[in-house]
Amino acid sequence: QLNIETIYKNKEAEHSNDQFLNDVIDGLQQEPKHLQSKYFYDKRGDSLFQEIMAMPEYYLTRCEMDIFKNKTQELASILMENNTPFDLIELGAGDASKSLHLLQFLKKSNADFTYMPIDISGNILSVLDQKLKTNIPDLDITILEGDYFEMLKKASRLSSRRKAVLFLGSNIGNMEFEHASDFCVELRKNLNKGDIVLVGFDLKKDPKIILNAYNDPKGITAAFNLNLLERINRELQGNFDVKQFEHFQNYDPLSGACRSYLVSLENQKVTIDSQAIDFAKDEVVYMEVSQKFSTADMEELAVSSGFQTINTIQDSKEWFADTFWLA
Ligand code: AVI
């Protein structure tokens, strides 16, 4: 049994289907066409992402796991500063496979904290809930399902303890650079002076290694992208013929942007909730950016959003960085 377990959902979740439909139609009416990658994560998308994380080419999870398994003490000592009680809030917690090591270490060290995972996927949060029940039965946990900032505000209403926010897995890379910057400014506004953030960044490296991580030969990443079209068919009465779209991945080592697209293989008309959208042969739908960072890029983001970098921890290959920012 979990010690304290409360599950909060935001109101928005009730209207999420309308929002999904609006965002899809709006994105497909733009030039170039665009779908938001936050919608990848339905039940099937969650499970495909689990498969991606287990692929030999997808080094990100293993690198960050290396940090969380082998540098746990270093991470924990910064979080446990002064031994004051705190809320450990994880944005986009997923199945918390990396933070699990940290949570176990903090518990063993008698840290006084509540774990507050935030995710938009209720499905993955129930997987997480089960996992924590089995692995750390005496953990204090408050589950927050919904939008990051709404849930962060909710966390502030529930507790006034100092906050340590985890934003791992290079999730920050799934935002365009300007959005990442706006996101960090907004994050800073939701924190008090002295709170800390731990952000995971995938670093710029050999372009081939990066491209391979998103262009696997088994086509799991392709299936992950195409699943969004299937999700639109399932949930929004769409009629995409998924076989008529092909995944295309590109990495630009200068900007560090690794982008995925779906290419229309023929001229076709798709109907979504009775709205028709035309796709020309070879027209692309821009799906996702997975931005890669240099140390200077990371620092620029910290400074421009009012944070001070206090420590950066890398994996043994130096491919991934988890960096502590002080608000
Ligand atoms: C969740 N996010 C950090 C992943 C990434 O690496 O950008 C999502 C992903 N897309 C394709 N493969 C993995």
mmCIF file of C-alpha atoms and ligand atoms in Angstrom:
data_model
loop_
_atom_site.group_PDB
_atom_site.id
_atom_site.type_symbol
_atom_site.label_atom_id
_atom_site.label_comp_id
_atom_site.label_asym_id
_atom_site.label_seq_id
_atom_site.Cartn_x
_atom_site.Cartn_y
_atom_site.Cartn_z
ATOM 1 C CA GLN A 1 0.000 0.000 0.000
ATOM 2 C CA LEU A 2 1.191 3.495 -0.798
ATOM 3 C CA ASN A 3 1.522 5.742 2.180
ATOM 4 C CA ILE A 4 -0.334 8.705 0.728
ATOM 5 C CA GLU A 5 -1.851 8.400 -2.683
ATOM 6 C CA THR A 6 -4.006 10.989 -4.320
ATOM 7 C CA ILE A 7 -4.814 11.309 -7.976
ATOM 8 C CA TYR A 8 -5.734 14.710 -9.388
ATOM 9 C CA LYS A 9 -6.929 15.329 -12.912
ATOM 10 C CA ASN A 10 -7.390 18.743 -14.465
ATOM 11 C CA LYS A 11 -10.727 19.869 -15.850
ATOM 12 C CA GLU A 12 -9.186 20.138 -19.274
ATOM 13 C CA ALA A 13 -9.018 16.346 -19.483
ATOM 14 C CA GLU A 14 -12.825 16.286 -19.862
ATOM 15 C CA HIS A 15 -12.625 18.511 -22.936
ATOM 16 C CA SER A 16 -9.443 16.972 -24.279
ATOM 17 C CA ASN A 17 -11.154 15.403 -27.302
ATOM 18 C CA ASP A 18 -12.346 18.823 -28.544
ATOM 19 C CA GLN A 19 -8.869 20.218 -28.008
ATOM 20 C CA PHE A 20 -7.311 17.273 -29.844
ATOM 21 C CA LEU A 21 -9.685 17.761 -32.809
ATOM 22 C CA ASN A 22 -9.060 21.538 -32.923
ATOM 23 C CA ASP A 23 -5.292 21.081 -32.803
ATOM 24 C CA VAL A 24 -5.339 18.396 -35.516
ATOM 25 C CA ILE A 25 -7.543 20.390 -37.924
ATOM 26 C CA ASP A 26 -5.640 23.597 -37.209
ATOM 27 C CA GLY A 27 -2.266 21.911 -37.758
ATOM 28 C CA LEU A 28 -3.338 20.220 -41.000
ATOM 29 C CA GLN A 29 -4.642 23.505 -42.383
ATOM 30 C CA GLN A 30 -1.248 25.146 -41.867
ATOM 31 C CA GLU A 31 1.473 25.415 -44.462
ATOM 32 C CA PRO A 32 3.547 23.250 -43.964
ATOM 33 C CA LYS A 33 1.144 20.797 -42.360
ATOM 34 C CA HIS A 34 1.962 19.976 -38.753
ATOM 35 C CA LEU A 35 0.761 17.589 -36.035
ATOM 36 C CA GLN A 36 1.776 18.037 -32.399
ATOM 37 C CA SER A 37 3.915 15.245 -31.008
ATOM 38 C CA LYS A 38 2.306 15.539 -27.554
ATOM 39 C CA TYR A 39 -0.556 13.562 -29.127
ATOM 40 C CA PHE A 40 1.703 10.550 -29.836
ATOM 41 C CA TYR A 41 1.033 9.152 -26.389
ATOM 42 C CA ASP A 42 -2.215 7.192 -26.374
ATOM 43 C CA LYS A 43 -2.113 3.585 -25.111
ATOM 44 C CA ARG A 44 -0.530 2.277 -28.343
ATOM 45 C CA GLY A 45 1.836 5.291 -28.497
ATOM 46 C CA ASP A 46 2.955 4.703 -24.888
ATOM 47 C CA SER A 47 3.741 1.097 -25.701
ATOM 48 C CA LEU A 48 5.607 1.992 -28.922
ATOM 49 C CA PHE A 49 7.631 4.550 -26.961
ATOM 50 C CA GLN A 50 8.528 1.798 -24.466
ATOM 51 C CA GLU A 51 9.765 -0.235 -27.465
ATOM 52 C CA ILE A 52 11.770 2.755 -28.741
ATOM 53 C CA MET A 53 13.458 3.142 -25.359
ATOM 54 C CA ALA A 54 14.525 -0.511 -25.504
ATOM 55 C CA MET A 55 15.980 -0.256 -29.043
ATOM 56 C CA PRO A 56 19.775 -0.567 -29.358
ATOM 57 C CA GLU A 57 19.868 2.618 -31.488
ATOM 58 C CA TYR A 58 17.955 4.756 -28.964
ATOM 59 C CA TYR A 59 20.845 5.591 -26.634
ATOM 60 C CA LEU A 60 19.106 8.439 -24.739
ATOM 61 C CA THR A 61 17.353 6.313 -22.105
ATOM 62 C CA ARG A 62 20.421 4.156 -21.411
ATOM 63 C CA CYS A 63 22.655 7.232 -21.064
ATOM 64 C CA GLU A 64 20.345 8.961 -18.619
ATOM 65 C CA MET A 65 19.853 5.651 -16.816
ATOM 66 C CA ASP A 66 23.633 5.466 -16.431
ATOM 67 C CA ILE A 67 23.499 8.831 -14.624
ATOM 68 C CA PHE A 68 20.561 7.826 -12.407
ATOM 69 C CA LYS A 69 22.055 4.432 -11.539
ATOM 70 C CA ASN A 70 25.693 5.358 -11.118
ATOM 71 C CA LYS A 71 25.586 8.971 -9.948
ATOM 72 C CA THR A 72 22.566 8.675 -7.666
ATOM 73 C CA GLN A 73 24.444 9.954 -4.607
ATOM 74 C CA GLU A 74 25.523 13.088 -6.457
ATOM 75 C CA LEU A 75 21.959 13.745 -7.642
ATOM 76 C CA ALA A 76 20.449 13.063 -4.221
ATOM 77 C CA SER A 77 22.863 15.227 -2.273
ATOM 78 C CA ILE A 78 21.883 18.298 -4.306
ATOM 79 C CA LEU A 79 18.171 17.540 -3.903
ATOM 80 C CA MET A 80 18.452 16.923 -0.151
ATOM 81 C CA GLU A 81 20.114 20.246 0.523
ATOM 82 C CA ASN A 82 19.819 21.291 4.202
ATOM 83 C CA ASN A 83 17.680 18.209 4.841
ATOM 84 C CA THR A 84 14.550 20.360 4.544
ATOM 85 C CA PRO A 85 11.335 18.637 3.417
ATOM 86 C CA PHE A 86 10.521 19.002 -0.253
ATOM 87 C CA ASP A 87 8.184 18.012 -3.069
ATOM 88 C CA LEU A 88 9.857 16.115 -5.878
ATOM 89 C CA ILE A 89 7.763 16.972 -8.912
ATOM 90 C CA GLU A 90 8.413 15.118 -12.163
ATOM 91 C CA LEU A 91 7.132 16.665 -15.403
ATOM 92 C CA GLY A 92 6.264 13.988 -17.980
ATOM 93 C CA ALA A 93 7.072 11.222 -15.510
ATOM 94 C CA GLY A 94 6.136 8.390 -17.880
ATOM 95 C CA ASP A 95 6.922 5.086 -16.186
ATOM 96 C CA ALA A 96 9.633 6.814 -14.078
ATOM 97 C CA SER A 97 12.144 4.089 -14.871
ATOM 98 C CA LYS A 98 15.083 6.468 -14.258
ATOM 99 C CA SER A 99 13.729 8.379 -11.291
ATOM 100 C CA LEU A 100 12.891 5.076 -9.572
ATOM 101 C CA HIS A 101 16.589 4.703 -8.675
ATOM 102 C CA LEU A 102 16.659 8.210 -7.252
ATOM 103 C CA LEU A 103 13.424 7.676 -5.308
ATOM 104 C CA GLN A 104 14.793 4.458 -3.778
ATOM 105 C CA PHE A 105 18.032 6.195 -2.805
ATOM 106 C CA LEU A 106 16.195 9.190 -1.286
ATOM 107 C CA LYS A 107 13.943 6.858 0.707
ATOM 108 C CA LYS A 108 16.948 4.903 2.016
ATOM 109 C CA SER A 109 18.592 8.192 2.989
ATOM 110 C CA ASN A 110 15.467 9.105 5.016
ATOM 111 C CA ALA A 111 14.782 12.198 2.926
ATOM 112 C CA ASP A 112 11.473 13.861 3.819
ATOM 113 C CA PHE A 113 9.726 14.264 0.464
ATOM 114 C CA THR A 114 6.558 13.639 -1.512
ATOM 115 C CA TYR A 115 6.880 12.399 -5.078
ATOM 116 C CA MET A 116 4.486 14.182 -7.470
ATOM 117 C CA PRO A 117 4.584 12.723 -10.977
ATOM 118 C CA ILE A 118 2.786 14.817 -13.627
ATOM 119 C CA ASP A 119 1.848 13.326 -16.985
ATOM 120 C CA ILE A 120 -0.827 13.887 -19.620
ATOM 121 C CA SER A 121 -1.154 10.138 -20.112
ATOM 122 C CA GLY A 122 -3.442 8.597 -17.490
ATOM 123 C CA ASN A 123 -2.532 5.240 -18.968
ATOM 124 C CA ILE A 124 1.179 5.549 -18.225
ATOM 125 C CA LEU A 125 0.432 6.988 -14.760
ATOM 126 C CA SER A 126 -1.421 3.823 -13.821
ATOM 127 C CA VAL A 127 1.578 1.772 -14.997
ATOM 128 C CA LEU A 128 3.785 4.007 -12.830
ATOM 129 C CA ASP A 129 1.453 3.693 -9.863
ATOM 130 C CA GLN A 130 1.647 -0.114 -9.973
ATOM 131 C CA LYS A 131 5.420 -0.037 -10.344
ATOM 132 C CA LEU A 132 5.909 2.245 -7.341
ATOM 133 C CA LYS A 133 3.522 0.211 -5.203
ATOM 134 C CA THR A 134 5.698 -2.823 -5.851
ATOM 135 C CA ASN A 135 9.099 -1.178 -5.580
ATOM 136 C CA ILE A 136 8.727 1.515 -2.897
ATOM 137 C CA PRO A 137 5.680 0.639 -0.777
ATOM 138 C CA ASP A 138 6.268 3.428 1.763
ATOM 139 C CA LEU A 139 6.637 6.271 -0.754
ATOM 140 C CA ASP A 140 4.458 9.382 -0.295
ATOM 141 C CA ILE A 141 2.984 10.033 -3.704
ATOM 142 C CA THR A 142 0.528 12.479 -5.253
ATOM 143 C CA ILE A 143 -0.313 11.704 -8.869
ATOM 144 C CA LEU A 144 -1.173 14.661 -11.074
ATOM 145 C CA GLU A 145 -2.720 13.884 -14.456
ATOM 146 C CA GLY A 146 -2.862 16.761 -16.907
ATOM 147 C CA ASP A 147 -1.137 19.820 -18.282
ATOM 148 C CA TYR A 148 2.291 20.536 -16.725
ATOM 149 C CA PHE A 149 1.642 24.101 -15.575
ATOM 150 C CA GLU A 150 -1.913 23.555 -14.387
ATOM 151 C CA MET A 151 -0.652 20.619 -12.353
ATOM 152 C CA LEU A 152 2.350 22.581 -11.096
ATOM 153 C CA LYS A 153 -0.059 25.258 -9.841
ATOM 154 C CA LYS A 154 -2.140 22.509 -8.270
ATOM 155 C CA ALA A 155 1.006 21.201 -6.540
ATOM 156 C CA SER A 156 1.645 24.696 -5.134
ATOM 157 C CA ARG A 157 -1.908 24.853 -3.784
ATOM 158 C CA LEU A 158 -1.474 21.462 -2.120
ATOM 159 C CA SER A 159 1.867 22.181 -0.504
ATOM 160 C CA SER A 160 4.166 25.073 0.286
ATOM 161 C CA ARG A 161 7.326 23.025 0.730
ATOM 162 C CA ARG A 162 10.360 23.741 -1.413
ATOM 163 C CA LYS A 163 10.180 22.221 -4.839
ATOM 164 C CA ALA A 164 12.601 20.142 -6.847
ATOM 165 C CA VAL A 165 11.332 19.678 -10.391
ATOM 166 C CA LEU A 166 12.580 16.886 -12.658
ATOM 167 C CA PHE A 167 12.236 17.359 -16.397
ATOM 168 C CA LEU A 168 14.135 14.378 -17.777
ATOM 169 C CA GLY A 169 14.627 12.373 -20.946
ATOM 170 C CA SER A 170 15.380 15.379 -23.163
ATOM 171 C CA ASN A 171 11.634 16.056 -23.207
ATOM 172 C CA ILE A 172 12.675 19.692 -23.501
ATOM 173 C CA GLY A 173 14.050 18.789 -26.938
ATOM 174 C CA ASN A 174 10.526 18.169 -28.209
ATOM 175 C CA MET A 175 9.916 21.935 -28.189
ATOM 176 C CA GLU A 176 11.154 24.404 -30.781
ATOM 177 C CA PHE A 177 13.963 26.490 -29.243
ATOM 178 C CA GLU A 178 11.723 29.591 -28.710
ATOM 179 C CA HIS A 179 9.024 27.426 -27.130
ATOM 180 C CA ALA A 180 11.619 25.791 -24.887
ATOM 181 C CA SER A 181 12.686 29.238 -23.791
ATOM 182 C CA ASP A 182 9.070 30.375 -23.133
ATOM 183 C CA PHE A 183 8.520 27.082 -21.294
ATOM 184 C CA CYS A 184 11.506 27.677 -18.989
ATOM 185 C CA VAL A 185 10.392 31.269 -18.296
ATOM 186 C CA GLU A 186 6.933 29.953 -17.358
ATOM 187 C CA LEU A 187 8.527 27.228 -15.218
ATOM 188 C CA ARG A 188 10.617 29.846 -13.384
ATOM 189 C CA LYS A 189 7.436 31.899 -12.714
ATOM 190 C CA ASN A 190 5.843 28.857 -11.068
ATOM 191 C CA LEU A 191 8.761 28.383 -8.667
ATOM 192 C CA ASN A 192 10.095 30.237 -5.650
ATOM 193 C CA LYS A 193 13.628 31.462 -5.182
ATOM 194 C CA GLY A 194 15.743 28.559 -3.958
ATOM 195 C CA ASP A 195 13.673 25.864 -5.727
ATOM 196 C CA ILE A 196 15.624 23.643 -8.096
ATOM 197 C CA VAL A 197 15.088 22.061 -11.473
ATOM 198 C CA LEU A 198 16.916 19.069 -12.938
ATOM 199 C CA VAL A 199 16.715 19.098 -16.739
ATOM 200 C CA GLY A 200 17.860 16.277 -19.046
ATOM 201 C CA PHE A 201 19.454 17.342 -22.338
ATOM 202 C CA ASP A 202 20.543 15.124 -25.216
ATOM 203 C CA LEU A 203 23.877 16.511 -26.371
ATOM 204 C CA LYS A 204 25.101 17.220 -29.905
ATOM 205 C CA LYS A 205 27.334 14.347 -31.041
ATOM 206 C CA ASP A 206 28.218 12.259 -34.125
ATOM 207 C CA PRO A 207 25.278 13.053 -36.472
ATOM 208 C CA LYS A 208 25.051 9.407 -37.594
ATOM 209 C CA ILE A 209 24.454 8.217 -34.035
ATOM 210 C CA ILE A 210 21.671 10.771 -33.612
ATOM 211 C CA LEU A 211 19.978 10.021 -36.932
ATOM 212 C CA ASN A 212 20.110 6.245 -36.289
ATOM 213 C CA ALA A 213 18.327 6.695 -32.963
ATOM 214 C CA TYR A 214 15.292 8.068 -34.853
ATOM 215 C CA ASN A 215 15.537 5.988 -38.011
ATOM 216 C CA ASP A 216 15.645 2.403 -36.761
ATOM 217 C CA PRO A 217 15.675 -0.403 -39.343
ATOM 218 C CA LYS A 218 12.736 -2.243 -37.729
ATOM 219 C CA GLY A 219 10.505 0.789 -38.288
ATOM 220 C CA ILE A 220 9.448 1.204 -34.669
ATOM 221 C CA THR A 221 9.924 4.983 -34.844
ATOM 222 C CA ALA A 222 7.979 5.002 -38.128
ATOM 223 C CA ALA A 223 5.145 3.089 -36.425
ATOM 224 C CA PHE A 224 5.291 5.568 -33.507
ATOM 225 C CA ASN A 225 4.749 8.476 -35.918
ATOM 226 C CA LEU A 226 2.102 6.680 -38.003
ATOM 227 C CA ASN A 227 0.209 5.749 -34.849
ATOM 228 C CA LEU A 228 -0.866 9.391 -34.566
ATOM 229 C CA LEU A 229 -2.748 9.028 -37.866
ATOM 230 C CA GLU A 230 -4.304 5.820 -36.526
ATOM 231 C CA ARG A 231 -5.211 7.596 -33.313
ATOM 232 C CA ILE A 232 -6.952 10.304 -35.366
ATOM 233 C CA ASN A 233 -8.879 7.537 -37.170
ATOM 234 C CA ARG A 234 -9.811 5.903 -33.847
ATOM 235 C CA GLU A 235 -10.717 8.974 -31.832
ATOM 236 C CA LEU A 236 -11.688 11.650 -34.329
ATOM 237 C CA GLN A 237 -13.483 9.595 -36.989
ATOM 238 C CA GLY A 238 -10.630 10.064 -39.436
ATOM 239 C CA ASN A 239 -10.114 7.935 -42.511
ATOM 240 C CA PHE A 240 -6.343 8.101 -43.046
ATOM 241 C CA ASP A 241 -5.008 5.265 -45.198
ATOM 242 C CA VAL A 242 -1.857 4.885 -43.123
ATOM 243 C CA LYS A 243 -0.113 2.831 -45.844
ATOM 244 C CA GLN A 244 -0.146 5.939 -48.005
ATOM 245 C CA PHE A 245 2.229 7.798 -45.637
ATOM 246 C CA GLU A 246 5.930 7.161 -45.022
ATOM 247 C CA HIS A 247 8.171 8.254 -42.170
ATOM 248 C CA PHE A 248 11.127 10.516 -43.038
ATOM 249 C CA GLN A 249 13.776 11.598 -40.506
ATOM 250 C CA ASN A 250 16.372 14.324 -40.833
ATOM 251 C CA TYR A 251 19.159 15.639 -38.562
ATOM 252 C CA ASP A 252 20.846 19.001 -39.031
ATOM 253 C CA PRO A 253 24.117 19.008 -37.050
ATOM 254 C CA LEU A 254 24.404 22.814 -37.237
ATOM 255 C CA SER A 255 21.111 23.648 -35.556
ATOM 256 C CA GLY A 256 20.933 20.363 -33.614
ATOM 257 C CA ALA A 257 17.355 19.808 -34.828
ATOM 258 C CA CYS A 258 16.390 16.187 -35.503
ATOM 259 C CA ARG A 259 12.971 16.316 -37.184
ATOM 260 C CA SER A 260 10.450 13.679 -38.204
ATOM 261 C CA TYR A 261 7.955 13.974 -41.037
ATOM 262 C CA LEU A 262 5.280 11.839 -42.655
ATOM 263 C CA VAL A 263 5.361 12.035 -46.457
ATOM 264 C CA SER A 264 2.165 11.584 -48.441
ATOM 265 C CA LEU A 265 2.814 8.897 -51.079
ATOM 266 C CA GLU A 266 0.040 10.094 -53.389
ATOM 267 C CA ASN A 267 -2.517 12.849 -53.960
ATOM 268 C CA GLN A 268 -5.209 12.039 -51.429
ATOM 269 C CA LYS A 269 -8.144 13.443 -49.519
ATOM 270 C CA VAL A 270 -8.633 12.585 -45.869
ATOM 271 C CA THR A 271 -11.757 13.289 -43.849
ATOM 272 C CA ILE A 272 -11.539 13.997 -40.131
ATOM 273 C CA ASP A 273 -14.804 14.531 -38.253
ATOM 274 C CA SER A 274 -16.416 15.408 -41.616
ATOM 275 C CA GLN A 275 -13.744 18.004 -42.507
ATOM 276 C CA ALA A 276 -11.792 17.249 -45.701
ATOM 277 C CA ILE A 277 -8.027 17.796 -45.928
ATOM 278 C CA ASP A 278 -6.092 17.437 -49.205
ATOM 279 C CA PHE A 279 -2.577 16.004 -49.308
ATOM 280 C CA ALA A 280 -0.465 16.357 -52.438
ATOM 281 C CA LYS A 281 1.911 13.560 -53.470
ATOM 282 C CA ASP A 282 5.259 14.110 -51.630
ATOM 283 C CA GLU A 283 3.749 16.722 -49.328
ATOM 284 C CA VAL A 284 5.137 16.395 -45.812
ATOM 285 C CA VAL A 285 3.473 16.621 -42.432
ATOM 286 C CA TYR A 286 5.970 17.875 -39.874
ATOM 287 C CA MET A 287 5.576 15.684 -36.777
ATOM 288 C CA GLU A 288 8.285 16.305 -34.176
ATOM 289 C CA VAL A 289 11.566 17.996 -33.326
ATOM 290 C CA SER A 290 14.043 16.229 -31.027
ATOM 291 C CA GLN A 291 16.474 19.089 -30.409
ATOM 292 C CA LYS A 292 20.109 18.323 -29.485
ATOM 293 C CA PHE A 293 22.112 20.764 -27.347
ATOM 294 C CA SER A 294 25.648 21.991 -26.780
ATOM 295 C CA THR A 295 26.717 23.102 -23.293
ATOM 296 C CA ALA A 296 26.446 26.685 -24.555
ATOM 297 C CA ASP A 297 22.851 26.050 -25.772
ATOM 298 C CA MET A 298 21.956 24.721 -22.311
ATOM 299 C CA GLU A 299 23.505 27.715 -20.575
ATOM 300 C CA GLU A 300 21.751 30.157 -22.912
ATOM 301 C CA LEU A 301 18.420 28.572 -22.019
ATOM 302 C CA ALA A 302 19.156 28.725 -18.270
ATOM 303 C CA VAL A 303 20.259 32.367 -18.296
ATOM 304 C CA SER A 304 17.476 33.593 -20.596
ATOM 305 C CA SER A 305 14.844 32.106 -18.302
ATOM 306 C CA GLY A 306 16.277 33.392 -15.036
ATOM 307 C CA PHE A 307 17.926 30.224 -13.716
ATOM 308 C CA GLN A 308 21.462 29.726 -12.500
ATOM 309 C CA THR A 309 23.270 26.503 -13.383
ATOM 310 C CA ILE A 310 24.626 24.866 -10.249
ATOM 311 C CA ASN A 311 25.865 21.500 -11.473
ATOM 312 C CA THR A 312 25.870 19.355 -14.596
ATOM 313 C CA ILE A 313 26.178 15.555 -14.481
ATOM 314 C CA GLN A 314 26.957 13.541 -17.614
ATOM 315 C CA ASP A 315 26.895 9.827 -18.437
ATOM 316 C CA SER A 316 30.135 7.927 -18.986
ATOM 317 C CA LYS A 317 29.983 8.429 -22.788
ATOM 318 C CA GLU A 318 29.289 12.171 -22.339
ATOM 319 C CA TRP A 319 26.321 11.910 -24.699
ATOM 320 C CA PHE A 320 23.668 13.124 -22.269
ATOM 321 C CA ALA A 321 23.570 15.763 -19.524
ATOM 322 C CA ASP A 322 21.368 16.267 -16.474
ATOM 323 C CA THR A 323 21.818 19.795 -15.278
ATOM 324 C CA PHE A 324 20.672 21.438 -12.009
ATOM 325 C CA TRP A 325 19.232 24.926 -12.234
ATOM 326 C CA LEU A 326 18.579 27.132 -9.213
ATOM 327 C CA ALA A 327 15.558 29.445 -9.311
HETATM 328 C C1 AVI B 1 10.078 11.819 -25.537
HETATM 329 N N1 AVI B 1 11.135 12.333 -26.393
HETATM 330 C C2 AVI B 1 12.237 12.885 -25.636
HETATM 331 C C3 AVI B 1 11.561 11.410 -27.452
HETATM 332 C C4 AVI B 1 12.717 12.029 -28.284
HETATM 333 O O1 AVI B 1 13.778 11.434 -28.279
HETATM 334 O O2 AVI B 1 12.520 13.094 -28.847
HETATM 335 C C5 AVI B 1 10.404 11.054 -28.368
HETATM 336 C C6 AVI B 1 10.830 10.223 -29.550
HETATM 337 N N2 AVI B 1 10.491 10.442 -30.794
HETATM 338 C C7 AVI B 1 11.016 9.527 -31.569
HETATM 339 N N3 AVI B 1 11.733 8.719 -30.829
HETATM 340 C C8 AVI B 1 11.616 9.112 -29.548
#
